[in-house]
Coordinates of N, CA and C in Angstrom, one line a residue:
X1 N -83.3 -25.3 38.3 CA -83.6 -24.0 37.8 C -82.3 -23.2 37.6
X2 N -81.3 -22.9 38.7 CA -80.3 -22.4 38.5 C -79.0 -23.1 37.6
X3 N -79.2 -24.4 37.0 CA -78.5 -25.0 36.1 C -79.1 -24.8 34.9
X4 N -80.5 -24.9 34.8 CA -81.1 -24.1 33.5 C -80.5 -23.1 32.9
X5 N -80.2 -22.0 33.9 CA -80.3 -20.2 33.8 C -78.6 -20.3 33.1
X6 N -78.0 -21.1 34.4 CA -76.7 -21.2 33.3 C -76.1 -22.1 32.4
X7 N -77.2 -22.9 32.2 CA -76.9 -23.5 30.4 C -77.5 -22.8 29.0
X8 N -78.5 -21.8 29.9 CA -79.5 -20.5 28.3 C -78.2 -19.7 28.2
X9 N -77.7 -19.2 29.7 CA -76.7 -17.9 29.0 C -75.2 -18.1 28.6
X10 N -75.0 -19.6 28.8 CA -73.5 -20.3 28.2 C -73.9 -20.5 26.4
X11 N -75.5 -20.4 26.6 CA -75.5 -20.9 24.6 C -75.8 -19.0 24.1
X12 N -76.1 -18.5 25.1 CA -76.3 -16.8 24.7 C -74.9 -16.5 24.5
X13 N -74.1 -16.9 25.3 CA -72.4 -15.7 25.3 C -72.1 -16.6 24.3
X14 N -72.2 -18.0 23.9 CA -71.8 -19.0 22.4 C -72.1 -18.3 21.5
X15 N -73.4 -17.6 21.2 CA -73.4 -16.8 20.2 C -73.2 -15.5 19.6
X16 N -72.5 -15.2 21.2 CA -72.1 -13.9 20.8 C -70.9 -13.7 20.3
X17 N -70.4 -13.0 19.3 CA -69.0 -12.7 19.3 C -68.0 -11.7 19.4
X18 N -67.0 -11.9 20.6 CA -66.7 -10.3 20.4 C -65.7 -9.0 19.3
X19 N -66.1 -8.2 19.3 CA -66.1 -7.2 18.4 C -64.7 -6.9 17.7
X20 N -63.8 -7.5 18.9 CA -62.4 -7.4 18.3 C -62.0 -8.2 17.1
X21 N -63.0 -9.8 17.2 CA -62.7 -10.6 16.1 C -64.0 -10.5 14.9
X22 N -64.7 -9.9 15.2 CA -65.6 -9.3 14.0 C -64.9 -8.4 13.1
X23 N -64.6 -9.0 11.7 CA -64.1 -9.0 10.7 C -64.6 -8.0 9.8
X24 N -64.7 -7.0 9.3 CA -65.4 -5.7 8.6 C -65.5 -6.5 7.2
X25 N -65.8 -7.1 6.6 CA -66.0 -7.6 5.0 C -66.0 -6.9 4.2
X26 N -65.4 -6.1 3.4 CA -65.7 -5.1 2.0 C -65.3 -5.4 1.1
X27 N -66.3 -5.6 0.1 CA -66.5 -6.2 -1.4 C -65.7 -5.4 -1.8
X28 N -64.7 -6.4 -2.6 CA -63.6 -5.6 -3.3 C -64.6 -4.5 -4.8
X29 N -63.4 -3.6 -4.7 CA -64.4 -2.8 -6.1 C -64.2 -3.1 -7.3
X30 N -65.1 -3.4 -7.8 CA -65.2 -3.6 -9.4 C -64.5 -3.0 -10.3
X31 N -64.0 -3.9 -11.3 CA -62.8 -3.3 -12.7 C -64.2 -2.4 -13.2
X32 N -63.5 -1.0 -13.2 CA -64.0 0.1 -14.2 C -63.7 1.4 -13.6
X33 N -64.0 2.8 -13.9 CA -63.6 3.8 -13.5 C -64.3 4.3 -12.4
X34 N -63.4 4.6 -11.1 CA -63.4 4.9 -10.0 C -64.8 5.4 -9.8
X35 N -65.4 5.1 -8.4 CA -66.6 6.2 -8.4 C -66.4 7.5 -8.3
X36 N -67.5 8.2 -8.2 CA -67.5 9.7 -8.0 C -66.8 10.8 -8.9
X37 N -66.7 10.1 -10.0 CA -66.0 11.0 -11.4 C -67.0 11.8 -11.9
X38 N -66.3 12.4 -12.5 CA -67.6 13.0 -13.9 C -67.8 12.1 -14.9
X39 N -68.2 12.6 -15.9 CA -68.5 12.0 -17.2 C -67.0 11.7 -17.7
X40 N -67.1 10.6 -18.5 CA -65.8 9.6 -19.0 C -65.4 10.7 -20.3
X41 N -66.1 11.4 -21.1 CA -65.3 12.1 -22.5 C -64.8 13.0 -21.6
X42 N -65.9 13.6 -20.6 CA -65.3 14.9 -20.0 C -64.2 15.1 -19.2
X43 N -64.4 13.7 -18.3 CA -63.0 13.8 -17.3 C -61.5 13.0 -18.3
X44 N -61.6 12.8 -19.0 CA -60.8 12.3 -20.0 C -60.1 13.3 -20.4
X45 N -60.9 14.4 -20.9 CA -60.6 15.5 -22.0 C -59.6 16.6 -21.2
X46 N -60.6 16.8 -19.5 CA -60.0 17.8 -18.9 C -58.4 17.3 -18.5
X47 N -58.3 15.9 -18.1 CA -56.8 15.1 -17.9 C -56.1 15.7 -19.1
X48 N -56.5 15.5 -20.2 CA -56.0 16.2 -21.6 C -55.4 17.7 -21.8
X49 N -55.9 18.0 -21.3 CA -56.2 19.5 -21.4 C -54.9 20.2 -20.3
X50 N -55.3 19.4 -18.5 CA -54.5 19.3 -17.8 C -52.8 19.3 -18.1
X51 N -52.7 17.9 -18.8 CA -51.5 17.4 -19.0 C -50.4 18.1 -20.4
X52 N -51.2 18.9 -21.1 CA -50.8 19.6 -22.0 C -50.1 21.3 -21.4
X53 N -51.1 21.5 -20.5 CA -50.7 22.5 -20.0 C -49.3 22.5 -18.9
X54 N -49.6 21.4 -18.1 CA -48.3 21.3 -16.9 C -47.0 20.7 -18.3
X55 N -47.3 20.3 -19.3 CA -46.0 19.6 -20.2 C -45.3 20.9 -20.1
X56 N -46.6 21.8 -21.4 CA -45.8 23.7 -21.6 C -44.7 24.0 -20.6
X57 N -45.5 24.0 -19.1 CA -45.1 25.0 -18.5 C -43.4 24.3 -17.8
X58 N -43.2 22.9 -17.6 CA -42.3 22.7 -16.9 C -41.6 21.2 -17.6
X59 N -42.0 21.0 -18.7 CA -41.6 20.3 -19.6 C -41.9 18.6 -19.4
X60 N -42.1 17.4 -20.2 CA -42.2 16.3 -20.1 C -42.0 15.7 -18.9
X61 N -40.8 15.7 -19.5 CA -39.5 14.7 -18.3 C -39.8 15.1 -17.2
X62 N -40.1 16.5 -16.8 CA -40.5 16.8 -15.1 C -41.7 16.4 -14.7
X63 N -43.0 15.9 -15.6 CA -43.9 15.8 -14.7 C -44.8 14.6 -14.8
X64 N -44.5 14.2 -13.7 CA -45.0 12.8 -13.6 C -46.4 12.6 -13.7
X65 N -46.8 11.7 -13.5 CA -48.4 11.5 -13.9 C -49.2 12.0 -12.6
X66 N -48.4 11.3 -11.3 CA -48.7 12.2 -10.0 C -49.3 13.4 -10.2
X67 N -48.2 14.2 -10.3 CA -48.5 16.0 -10.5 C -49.8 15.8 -11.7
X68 N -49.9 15.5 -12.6 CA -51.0 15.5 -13.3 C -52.7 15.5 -12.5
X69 N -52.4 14.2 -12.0 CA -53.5 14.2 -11.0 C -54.0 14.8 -10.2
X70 N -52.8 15.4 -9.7 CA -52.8 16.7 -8.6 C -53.9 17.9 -9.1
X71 N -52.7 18.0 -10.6 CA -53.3 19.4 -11.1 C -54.8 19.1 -10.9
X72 N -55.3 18.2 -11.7 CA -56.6 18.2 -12.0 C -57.6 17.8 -11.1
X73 N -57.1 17.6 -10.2 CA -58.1 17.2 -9.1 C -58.3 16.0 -8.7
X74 N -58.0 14.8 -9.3 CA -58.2 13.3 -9.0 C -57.1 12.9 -8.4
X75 N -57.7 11.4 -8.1 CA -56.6 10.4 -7.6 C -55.8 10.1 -8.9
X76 N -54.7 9.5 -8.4 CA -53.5 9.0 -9.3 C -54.8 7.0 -9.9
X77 N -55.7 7.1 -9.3 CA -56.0 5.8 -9.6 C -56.9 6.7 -11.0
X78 N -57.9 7.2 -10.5 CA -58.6 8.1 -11.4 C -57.9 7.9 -12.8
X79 N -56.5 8.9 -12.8 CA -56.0 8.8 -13.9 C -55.5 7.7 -14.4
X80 N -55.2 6.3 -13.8 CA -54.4 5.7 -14.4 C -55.9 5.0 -15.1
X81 N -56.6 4.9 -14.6 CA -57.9 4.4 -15.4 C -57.9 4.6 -16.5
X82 N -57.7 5.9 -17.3 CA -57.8 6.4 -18.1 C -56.3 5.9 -19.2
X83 N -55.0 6.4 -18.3 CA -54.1 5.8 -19.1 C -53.3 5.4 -18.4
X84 N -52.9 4.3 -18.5 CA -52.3 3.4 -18.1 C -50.7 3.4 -17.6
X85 N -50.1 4.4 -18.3 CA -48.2 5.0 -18.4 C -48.8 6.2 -19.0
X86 N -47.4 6.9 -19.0 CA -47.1 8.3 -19.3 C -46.6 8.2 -21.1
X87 N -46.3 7.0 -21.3 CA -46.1 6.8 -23.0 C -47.4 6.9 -23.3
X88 N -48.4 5.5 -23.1 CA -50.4 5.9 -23.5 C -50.8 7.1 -23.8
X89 N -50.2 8.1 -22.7 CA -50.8 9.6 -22.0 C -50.4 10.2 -23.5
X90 N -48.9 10.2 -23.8 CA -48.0 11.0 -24.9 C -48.8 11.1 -26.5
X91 N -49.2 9.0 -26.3 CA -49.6 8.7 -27.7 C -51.1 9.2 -28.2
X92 N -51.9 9.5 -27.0 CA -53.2 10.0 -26.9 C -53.2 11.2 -27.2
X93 N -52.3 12.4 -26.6 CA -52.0 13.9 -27.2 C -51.7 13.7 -28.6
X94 N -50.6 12.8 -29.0 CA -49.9 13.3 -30.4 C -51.4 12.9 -31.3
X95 N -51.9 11.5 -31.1 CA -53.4 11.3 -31.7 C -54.1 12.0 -31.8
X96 N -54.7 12.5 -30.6 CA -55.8 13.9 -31.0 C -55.5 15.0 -30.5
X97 N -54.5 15.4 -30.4 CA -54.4 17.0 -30.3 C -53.4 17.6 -31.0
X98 N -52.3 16.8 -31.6 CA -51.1 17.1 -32.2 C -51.4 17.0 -33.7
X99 N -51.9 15.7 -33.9 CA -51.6 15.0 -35.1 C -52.7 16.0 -36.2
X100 N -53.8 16.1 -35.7 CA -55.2 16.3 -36.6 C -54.9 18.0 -37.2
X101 N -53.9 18.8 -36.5 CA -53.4 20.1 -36.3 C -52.0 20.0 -37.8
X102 N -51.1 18.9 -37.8 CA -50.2 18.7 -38.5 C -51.0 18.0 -39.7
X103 N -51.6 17.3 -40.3 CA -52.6 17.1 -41.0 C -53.0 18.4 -41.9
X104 N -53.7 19.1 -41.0 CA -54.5 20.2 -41.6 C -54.0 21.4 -42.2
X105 N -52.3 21.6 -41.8 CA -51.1 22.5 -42.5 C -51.2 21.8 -43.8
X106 N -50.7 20.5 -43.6 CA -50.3 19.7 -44.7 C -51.5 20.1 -45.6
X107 N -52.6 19.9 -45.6 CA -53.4 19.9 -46.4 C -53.6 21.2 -47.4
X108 N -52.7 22.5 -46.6 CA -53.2 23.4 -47.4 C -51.8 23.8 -48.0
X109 N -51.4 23.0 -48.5 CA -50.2 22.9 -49.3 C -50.7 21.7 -50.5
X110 N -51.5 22.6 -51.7 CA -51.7 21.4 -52.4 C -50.8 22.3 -54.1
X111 N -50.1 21.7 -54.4 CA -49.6 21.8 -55.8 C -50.7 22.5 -56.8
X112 N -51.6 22.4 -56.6 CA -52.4 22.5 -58.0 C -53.4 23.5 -57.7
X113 N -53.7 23.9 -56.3 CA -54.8 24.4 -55.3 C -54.1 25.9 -54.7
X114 N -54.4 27.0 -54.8 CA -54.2 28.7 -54.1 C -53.0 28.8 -54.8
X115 N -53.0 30.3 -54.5 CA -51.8 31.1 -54.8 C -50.5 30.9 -53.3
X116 N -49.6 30.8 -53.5 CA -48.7 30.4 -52.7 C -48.3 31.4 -51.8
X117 N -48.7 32.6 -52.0 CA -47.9 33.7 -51.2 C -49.3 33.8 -49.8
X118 N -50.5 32.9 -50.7 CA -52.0 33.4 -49.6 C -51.9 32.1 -48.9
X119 N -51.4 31.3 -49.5 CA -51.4 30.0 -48.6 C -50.5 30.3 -47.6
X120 N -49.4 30.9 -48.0 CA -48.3 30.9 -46.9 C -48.8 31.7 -45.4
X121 N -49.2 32.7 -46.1 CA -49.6 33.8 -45.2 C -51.4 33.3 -44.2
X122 N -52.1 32.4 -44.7 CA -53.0 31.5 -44.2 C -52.6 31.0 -43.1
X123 N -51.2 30.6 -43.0 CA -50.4 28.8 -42.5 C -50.3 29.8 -41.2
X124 N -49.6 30.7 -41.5 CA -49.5 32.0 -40.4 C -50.1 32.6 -39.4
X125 N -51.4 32.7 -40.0 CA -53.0 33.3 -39.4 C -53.1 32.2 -38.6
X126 N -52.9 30.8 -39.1 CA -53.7 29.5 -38.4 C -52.7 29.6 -37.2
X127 N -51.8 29.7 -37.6 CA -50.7 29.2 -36.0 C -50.7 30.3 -35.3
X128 N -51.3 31.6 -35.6 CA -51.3 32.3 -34.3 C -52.8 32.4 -33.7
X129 N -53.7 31.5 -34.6 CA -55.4 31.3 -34.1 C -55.1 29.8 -33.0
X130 N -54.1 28.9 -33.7 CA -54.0 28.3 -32.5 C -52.9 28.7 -31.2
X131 N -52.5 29.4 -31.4 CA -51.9 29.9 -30.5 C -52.4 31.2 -29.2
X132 N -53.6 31.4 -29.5 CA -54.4 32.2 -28.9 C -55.4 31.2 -28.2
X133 N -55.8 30.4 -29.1 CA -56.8 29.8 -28.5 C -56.4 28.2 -27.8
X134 N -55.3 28.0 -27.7 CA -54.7 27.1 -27.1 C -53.2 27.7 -26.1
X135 N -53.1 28.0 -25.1 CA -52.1 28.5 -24.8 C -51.1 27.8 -24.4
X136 N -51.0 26.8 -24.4 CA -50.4 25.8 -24.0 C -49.3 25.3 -25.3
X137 N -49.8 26.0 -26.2 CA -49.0 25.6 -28.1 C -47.7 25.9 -28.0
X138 N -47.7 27.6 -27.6 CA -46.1 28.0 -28.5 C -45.1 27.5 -27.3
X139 N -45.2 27.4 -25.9 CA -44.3 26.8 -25.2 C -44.2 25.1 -25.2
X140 N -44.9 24.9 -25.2 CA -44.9 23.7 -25.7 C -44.0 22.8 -27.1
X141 N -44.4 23.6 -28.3 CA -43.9 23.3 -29.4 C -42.2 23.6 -29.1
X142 N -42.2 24.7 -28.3 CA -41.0 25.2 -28.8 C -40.3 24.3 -28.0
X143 N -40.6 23.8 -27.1 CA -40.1 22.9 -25.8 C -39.8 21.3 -26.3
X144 N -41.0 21.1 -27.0 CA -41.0 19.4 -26.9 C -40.7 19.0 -28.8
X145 N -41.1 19.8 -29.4 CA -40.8 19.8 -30.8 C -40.3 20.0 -31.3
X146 N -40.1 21.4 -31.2 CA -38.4 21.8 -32.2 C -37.3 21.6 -31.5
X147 N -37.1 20.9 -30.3 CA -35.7 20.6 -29.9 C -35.3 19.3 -30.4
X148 N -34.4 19.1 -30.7 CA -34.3 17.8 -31.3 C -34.2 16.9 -29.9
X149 N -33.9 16.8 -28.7 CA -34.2 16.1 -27.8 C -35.5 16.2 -27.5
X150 N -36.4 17.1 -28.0 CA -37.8 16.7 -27.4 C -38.8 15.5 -27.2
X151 N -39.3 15.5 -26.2 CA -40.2 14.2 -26.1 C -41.0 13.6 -27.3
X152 N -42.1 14.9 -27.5 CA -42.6 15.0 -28.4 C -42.6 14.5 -30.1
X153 N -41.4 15.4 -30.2 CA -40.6 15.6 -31.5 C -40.2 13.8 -31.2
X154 N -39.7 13.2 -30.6 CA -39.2 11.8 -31.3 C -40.1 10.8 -31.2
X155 N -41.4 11.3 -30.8 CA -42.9 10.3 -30.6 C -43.3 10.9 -31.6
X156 N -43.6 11.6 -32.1 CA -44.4 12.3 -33.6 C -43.7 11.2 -34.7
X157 N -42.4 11.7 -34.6 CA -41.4 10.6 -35.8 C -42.0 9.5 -36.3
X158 N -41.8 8.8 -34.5 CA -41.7 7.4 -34.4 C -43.2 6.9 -34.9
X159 N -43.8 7.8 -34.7 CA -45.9 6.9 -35.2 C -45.7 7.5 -36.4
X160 N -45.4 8.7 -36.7 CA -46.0 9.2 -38.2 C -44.7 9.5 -39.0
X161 N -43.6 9.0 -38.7 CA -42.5 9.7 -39.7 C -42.9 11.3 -40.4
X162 N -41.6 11.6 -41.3 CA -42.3 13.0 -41.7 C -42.8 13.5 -43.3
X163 N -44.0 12.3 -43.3 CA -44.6 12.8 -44.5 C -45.1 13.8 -44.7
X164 N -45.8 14.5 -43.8 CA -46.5 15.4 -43.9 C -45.6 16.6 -44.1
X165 N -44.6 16.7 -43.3 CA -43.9 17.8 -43.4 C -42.8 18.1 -45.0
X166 N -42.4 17.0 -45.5 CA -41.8 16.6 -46.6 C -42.5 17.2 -47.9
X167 N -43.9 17.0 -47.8 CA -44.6 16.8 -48.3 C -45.0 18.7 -48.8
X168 N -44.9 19.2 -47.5 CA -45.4 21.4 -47.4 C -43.7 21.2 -48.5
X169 N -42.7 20.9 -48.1 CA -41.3 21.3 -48.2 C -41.2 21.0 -50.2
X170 N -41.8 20.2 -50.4 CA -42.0 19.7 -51.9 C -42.8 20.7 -52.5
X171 N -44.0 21.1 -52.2 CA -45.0 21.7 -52.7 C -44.4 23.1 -52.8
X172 N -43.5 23.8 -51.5 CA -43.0 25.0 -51.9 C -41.8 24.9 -52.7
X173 N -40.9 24.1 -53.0 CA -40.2 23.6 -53.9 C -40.5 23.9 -55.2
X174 N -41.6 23.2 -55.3 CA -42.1 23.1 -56.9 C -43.1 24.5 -57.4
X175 N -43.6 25.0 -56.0 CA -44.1 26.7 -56.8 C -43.0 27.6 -57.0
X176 N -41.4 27.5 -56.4 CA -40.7 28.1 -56.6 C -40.1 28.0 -58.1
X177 N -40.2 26.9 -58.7 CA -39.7 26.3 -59.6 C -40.6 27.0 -61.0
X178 N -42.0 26.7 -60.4 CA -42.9 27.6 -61.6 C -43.0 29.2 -61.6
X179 N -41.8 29.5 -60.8 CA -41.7 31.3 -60.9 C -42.7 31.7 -59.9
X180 N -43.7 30.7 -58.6 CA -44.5 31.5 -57.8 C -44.1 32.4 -56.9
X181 N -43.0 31.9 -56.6 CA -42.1 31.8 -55.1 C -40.9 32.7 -55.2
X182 N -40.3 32.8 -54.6 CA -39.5 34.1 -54.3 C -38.2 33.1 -54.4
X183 N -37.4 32.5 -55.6 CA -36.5 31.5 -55.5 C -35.5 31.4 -54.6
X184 N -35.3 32.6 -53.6 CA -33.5 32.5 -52.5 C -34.6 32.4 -51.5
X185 N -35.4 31.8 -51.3 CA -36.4 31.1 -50.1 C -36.1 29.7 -50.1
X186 N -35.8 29.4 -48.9 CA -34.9 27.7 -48.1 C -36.1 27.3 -48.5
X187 N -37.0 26.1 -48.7 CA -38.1 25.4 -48.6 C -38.5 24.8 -46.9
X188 N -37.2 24.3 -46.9 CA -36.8 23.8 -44.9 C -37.2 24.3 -44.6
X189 N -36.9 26.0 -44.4 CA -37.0 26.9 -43.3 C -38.2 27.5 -43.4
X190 N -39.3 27.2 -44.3 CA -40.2 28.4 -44.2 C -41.1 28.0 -43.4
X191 N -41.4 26.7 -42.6 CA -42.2 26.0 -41.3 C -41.5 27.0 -39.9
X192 N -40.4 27.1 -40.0 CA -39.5 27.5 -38.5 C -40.1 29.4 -38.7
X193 N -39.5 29.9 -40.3 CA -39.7 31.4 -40.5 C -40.6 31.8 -40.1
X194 N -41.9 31.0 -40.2 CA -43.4 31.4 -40.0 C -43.3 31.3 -38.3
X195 N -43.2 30.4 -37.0 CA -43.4 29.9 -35.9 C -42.4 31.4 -35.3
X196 N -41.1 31.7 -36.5 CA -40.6 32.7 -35.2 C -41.2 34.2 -35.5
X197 N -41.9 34.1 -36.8 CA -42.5 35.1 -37.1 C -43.8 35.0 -36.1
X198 N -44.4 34.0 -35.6 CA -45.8 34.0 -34.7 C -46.1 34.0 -33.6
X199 N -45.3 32.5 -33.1 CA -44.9 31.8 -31.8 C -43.7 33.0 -30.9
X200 N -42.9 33.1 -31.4 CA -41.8 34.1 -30.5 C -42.1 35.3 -30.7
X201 N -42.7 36.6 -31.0 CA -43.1 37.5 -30.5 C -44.5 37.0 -29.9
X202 N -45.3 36.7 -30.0 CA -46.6 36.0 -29.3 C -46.0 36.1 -27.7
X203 N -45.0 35.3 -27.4 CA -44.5 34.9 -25.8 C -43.7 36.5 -25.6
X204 N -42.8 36.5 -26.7 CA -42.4 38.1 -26.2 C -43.1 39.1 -25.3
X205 N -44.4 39.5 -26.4 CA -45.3 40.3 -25.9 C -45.8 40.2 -25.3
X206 N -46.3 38.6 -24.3 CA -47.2 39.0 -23.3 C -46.5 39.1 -22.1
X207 N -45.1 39.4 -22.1 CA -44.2 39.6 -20.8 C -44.2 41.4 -21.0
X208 N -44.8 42.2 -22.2 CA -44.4 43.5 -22.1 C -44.7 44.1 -21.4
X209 N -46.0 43.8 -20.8 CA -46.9 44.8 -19.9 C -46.7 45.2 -19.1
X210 N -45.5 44.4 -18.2 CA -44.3 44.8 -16.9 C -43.9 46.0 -17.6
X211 N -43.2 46.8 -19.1 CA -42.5 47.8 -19.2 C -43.2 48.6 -20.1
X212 N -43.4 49.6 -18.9 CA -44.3 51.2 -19.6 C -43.8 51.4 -21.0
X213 N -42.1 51.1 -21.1 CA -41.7 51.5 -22.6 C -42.1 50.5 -23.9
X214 N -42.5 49.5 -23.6 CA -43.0 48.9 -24.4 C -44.6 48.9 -25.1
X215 N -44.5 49.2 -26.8 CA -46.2 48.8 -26.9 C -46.8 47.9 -26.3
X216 N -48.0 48.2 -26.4 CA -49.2 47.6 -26.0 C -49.4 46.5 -27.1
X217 N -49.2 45.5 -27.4 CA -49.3 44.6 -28.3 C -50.3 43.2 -28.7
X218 N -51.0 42.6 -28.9 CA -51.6 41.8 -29.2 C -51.3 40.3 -30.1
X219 N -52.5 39.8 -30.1 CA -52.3 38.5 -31.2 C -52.4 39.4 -32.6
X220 N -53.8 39.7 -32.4 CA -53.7 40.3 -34.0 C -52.6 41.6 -34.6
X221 N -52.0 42.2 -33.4 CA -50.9 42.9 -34.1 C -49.7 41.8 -34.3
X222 N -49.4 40.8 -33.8 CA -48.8 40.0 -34.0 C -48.8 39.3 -35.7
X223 N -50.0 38.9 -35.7 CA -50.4 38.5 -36.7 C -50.5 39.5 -38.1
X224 N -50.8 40.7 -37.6 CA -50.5 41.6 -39.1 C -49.4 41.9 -39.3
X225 N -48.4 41.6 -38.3 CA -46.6 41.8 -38.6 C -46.1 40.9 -39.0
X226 N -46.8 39.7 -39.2 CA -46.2 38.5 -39.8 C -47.0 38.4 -41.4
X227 N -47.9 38.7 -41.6 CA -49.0 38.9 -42.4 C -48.2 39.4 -43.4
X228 N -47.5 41.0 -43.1 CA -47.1 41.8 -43.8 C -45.2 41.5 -43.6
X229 N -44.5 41.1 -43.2 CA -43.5 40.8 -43.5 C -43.5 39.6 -44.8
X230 N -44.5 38.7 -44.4 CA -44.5 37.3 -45.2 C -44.9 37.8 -47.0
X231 N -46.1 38.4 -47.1 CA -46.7 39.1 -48.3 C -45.3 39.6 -49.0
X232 N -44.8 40.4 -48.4 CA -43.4 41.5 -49.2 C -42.0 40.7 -49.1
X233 N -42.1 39.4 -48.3 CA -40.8 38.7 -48.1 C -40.8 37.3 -48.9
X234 N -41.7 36.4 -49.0 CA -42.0 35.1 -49.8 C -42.4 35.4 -51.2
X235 N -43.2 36.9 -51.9 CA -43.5 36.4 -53.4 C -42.9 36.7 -54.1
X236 N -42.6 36.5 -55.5 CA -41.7 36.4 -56.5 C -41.3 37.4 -57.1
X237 N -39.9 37.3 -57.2 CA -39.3 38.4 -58.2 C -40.0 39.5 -59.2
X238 N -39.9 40.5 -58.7 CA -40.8 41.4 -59.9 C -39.3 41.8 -61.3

């Protein structure tokens, strides 16, 4: 009996095992986007959105994808799901947030289509509608695009070279030519004339509110100062 009792509980402690060599098993996780996200356009868009804003404020080169993820609330895996490097991230902005914006200037520069002085003053309106409703634009542009070392500015080049831009610079070329245009107007310069006419008082003014001596000033007073210098400064010789 007592050789019984201890050959049942030599095959009981045989199958027990103890806890220090019990092994936790966890199924590796599956290729696809992390759990616990939101929706894939949405959390895509806000990374987008994110990454445009932290570029503005503290420039390319300083902010790594890390900080990105920070801002917006995810893991660094989160994001890399999405894009892969900080070049993908670049080519994804210039694609849909840069490019469809430079396109649609170009567009309203047509040789044969408006009066030149309403087109001009149009191009005007647009960049301070996107500059209101995007705030992340005029520091941005002025940071990453018009510097010739900008990030931006040598990724735009490199995918789309500068037809588009070639293209506004021709079309005001050739209305000046038919007597539309105000002939001692640079063709080059009238993309930059417009941005410091919009973009640089735009940033000016919203630092004024710190000084009682300064007006009270807005987008749309911005915009009717550019409006009306452009009108009396771009049309042609009377």
């Amino acid at each position: 009996m007592a050789v019984d009792m201890v050959a049942r509980n030599a095959d009981k402690s045989a199958l027990r095992t103890p806890r220090s060599r019990v092994k936790r098993q966890i199924e590796p996780r599956r290729p696809g986007r992390p759990t616990g996200a939101v929706s894939g356009p949405e959390q895509r868009n806000r990374l987008l959105d994110t990454a445009l804003a932290l570029f503005a404020k503290q420039g390319i080169v300083d902010t790594p994808l890390s900080a990105i993820a920070r801002e917006a609330g995810v893991t660094p895996a989160m994001l890399h799901y999405y894009f892969k490097t900080r070049d993908q991230l670049l080519d994804v902005l210039i694609d849909e947030r840069i490019q469809p914006r430079r396109i649609a200037v170009s567009e309203m520069f047509k040789m044969d289509e408006g009066e030149p002085v309403t087109v001009i003053t149009r191009l005007a309106e647009k960049m301070m509608q996107t500059a209101t409703e995007h705030p992340w634009f005029p520091s941005l542009w002025m940071r990453e695009v018009f510097s010739d070392n900008g990030v931006l500015r040598q990724r735009i080049i490199k995918r789309y070279g500068k037809l588009h831009h070639q293209g506004a610079i021709d079309c005001i070329a050739h209305w000046q030519a038919e007597g539309r245009l105000n002939p001692d107007i640079e063709p080059a310069l009238v993309f930059i004339s417009i941005l410091g006419l919009t973009i640089m008082p735009l940033i000016a003014v919203s630092s004024w509110h710190t000084d009682p001596s300064r007006p009270t000033l807005g987008a749309s007073d911005v915009a009717r100062h550019a409006v009306a210098l452009l009108s009396n400064g771009v049309g042609p010789k009377r």
